[in-house]
Tab-separated table of C-alpha atoms in Angstrom:
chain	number	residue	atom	x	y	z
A	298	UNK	CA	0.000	0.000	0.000
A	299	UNK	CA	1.302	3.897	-1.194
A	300	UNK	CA	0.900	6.457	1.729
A	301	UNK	CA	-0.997	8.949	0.213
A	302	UNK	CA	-0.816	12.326	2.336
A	303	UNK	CA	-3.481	14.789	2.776
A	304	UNK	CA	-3.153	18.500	3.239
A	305	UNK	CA	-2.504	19.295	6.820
A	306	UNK	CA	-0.647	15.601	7.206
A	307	UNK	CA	2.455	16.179	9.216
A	308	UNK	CA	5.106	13.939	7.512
A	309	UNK	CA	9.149	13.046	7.420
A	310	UNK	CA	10.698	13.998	4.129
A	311	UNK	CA	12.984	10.785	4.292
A	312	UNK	CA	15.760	12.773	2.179
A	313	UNK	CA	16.376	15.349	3.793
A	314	UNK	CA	15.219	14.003	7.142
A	315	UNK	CA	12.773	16.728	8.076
A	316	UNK	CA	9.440	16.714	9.406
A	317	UNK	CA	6.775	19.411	7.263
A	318	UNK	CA	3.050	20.123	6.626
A	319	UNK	CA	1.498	18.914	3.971
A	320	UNK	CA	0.862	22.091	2.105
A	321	UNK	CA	-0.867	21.347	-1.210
A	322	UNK	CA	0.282	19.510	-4.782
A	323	UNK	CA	1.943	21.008	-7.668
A	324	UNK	CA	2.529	18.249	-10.407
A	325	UNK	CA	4.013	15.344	-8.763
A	326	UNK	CA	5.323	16.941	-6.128
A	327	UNK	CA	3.928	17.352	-2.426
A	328	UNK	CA	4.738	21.037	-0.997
A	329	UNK	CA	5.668	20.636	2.681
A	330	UNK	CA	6.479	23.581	5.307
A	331	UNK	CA	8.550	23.294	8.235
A	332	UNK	CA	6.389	22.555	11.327
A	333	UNK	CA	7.371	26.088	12.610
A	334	UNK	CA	6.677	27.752	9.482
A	335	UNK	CA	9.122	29.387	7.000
A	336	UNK	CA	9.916	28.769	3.473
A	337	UNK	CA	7.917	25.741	1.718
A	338	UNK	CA	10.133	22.920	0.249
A	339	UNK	CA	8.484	20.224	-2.606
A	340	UNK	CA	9.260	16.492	-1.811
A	341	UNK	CA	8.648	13.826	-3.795
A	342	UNK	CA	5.697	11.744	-2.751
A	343	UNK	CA	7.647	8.459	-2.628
A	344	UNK	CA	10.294	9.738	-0.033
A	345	UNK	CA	7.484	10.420	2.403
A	346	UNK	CA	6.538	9.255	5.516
A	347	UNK	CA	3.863	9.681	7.905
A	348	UNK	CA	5.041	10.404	11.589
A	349	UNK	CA	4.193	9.211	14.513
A	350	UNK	CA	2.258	11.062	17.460
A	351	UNK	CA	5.776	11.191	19.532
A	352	UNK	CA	7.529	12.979	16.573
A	353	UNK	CA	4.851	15.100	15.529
A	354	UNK	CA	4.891	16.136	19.553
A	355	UNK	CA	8.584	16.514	19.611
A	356	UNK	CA	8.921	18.576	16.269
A	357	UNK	CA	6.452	20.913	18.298
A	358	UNK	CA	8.260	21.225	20.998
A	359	UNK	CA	11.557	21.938	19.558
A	360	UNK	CA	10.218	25.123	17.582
A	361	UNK	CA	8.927	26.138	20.946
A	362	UNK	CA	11.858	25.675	22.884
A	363	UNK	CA	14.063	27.117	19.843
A	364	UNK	CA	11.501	30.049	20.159
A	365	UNK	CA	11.526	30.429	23.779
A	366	UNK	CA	15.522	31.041	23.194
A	367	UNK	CA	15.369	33.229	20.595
A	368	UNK	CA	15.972	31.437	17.946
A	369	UNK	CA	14.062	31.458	14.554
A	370	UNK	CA	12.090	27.977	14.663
């Protein structure tokens, strides 16, 4: 079975190991944004994953802590 995402899915980009949004479609590619926000990226659908509760959680709270320092997210 393909994983499919939906809009709104939170899911790893397996290349470039990063957890995004799932923003919206463009041709074959999925547009993803950083949990935080900031600059979209486009993924190809094969290279994603869907995360779990735990790393959906912990993406969270790493742009809060990095926020809480200072830091952009």
């Amino acid at each position: 079975m393909t994983f499919e995402p939906g809009p709104g899915d939170l899911v790893e980009d397996t290349v470039v190991k990063k957890i995004g949004k799932v923003m919206g479609f463009v041709g074959p590619y999925v547009q993803l944004r950083p949990v935080g926000g900031g600059t979209e990226w486009d993924a190809e659908p094969g290279r994603l994953r869907p995360v779990t509760v735990g790393e959906a959680l912990s993406a969270g709270v790493s742009v809060a802590n990095a926020r809480s320092r200072g830091e952009p997210a």
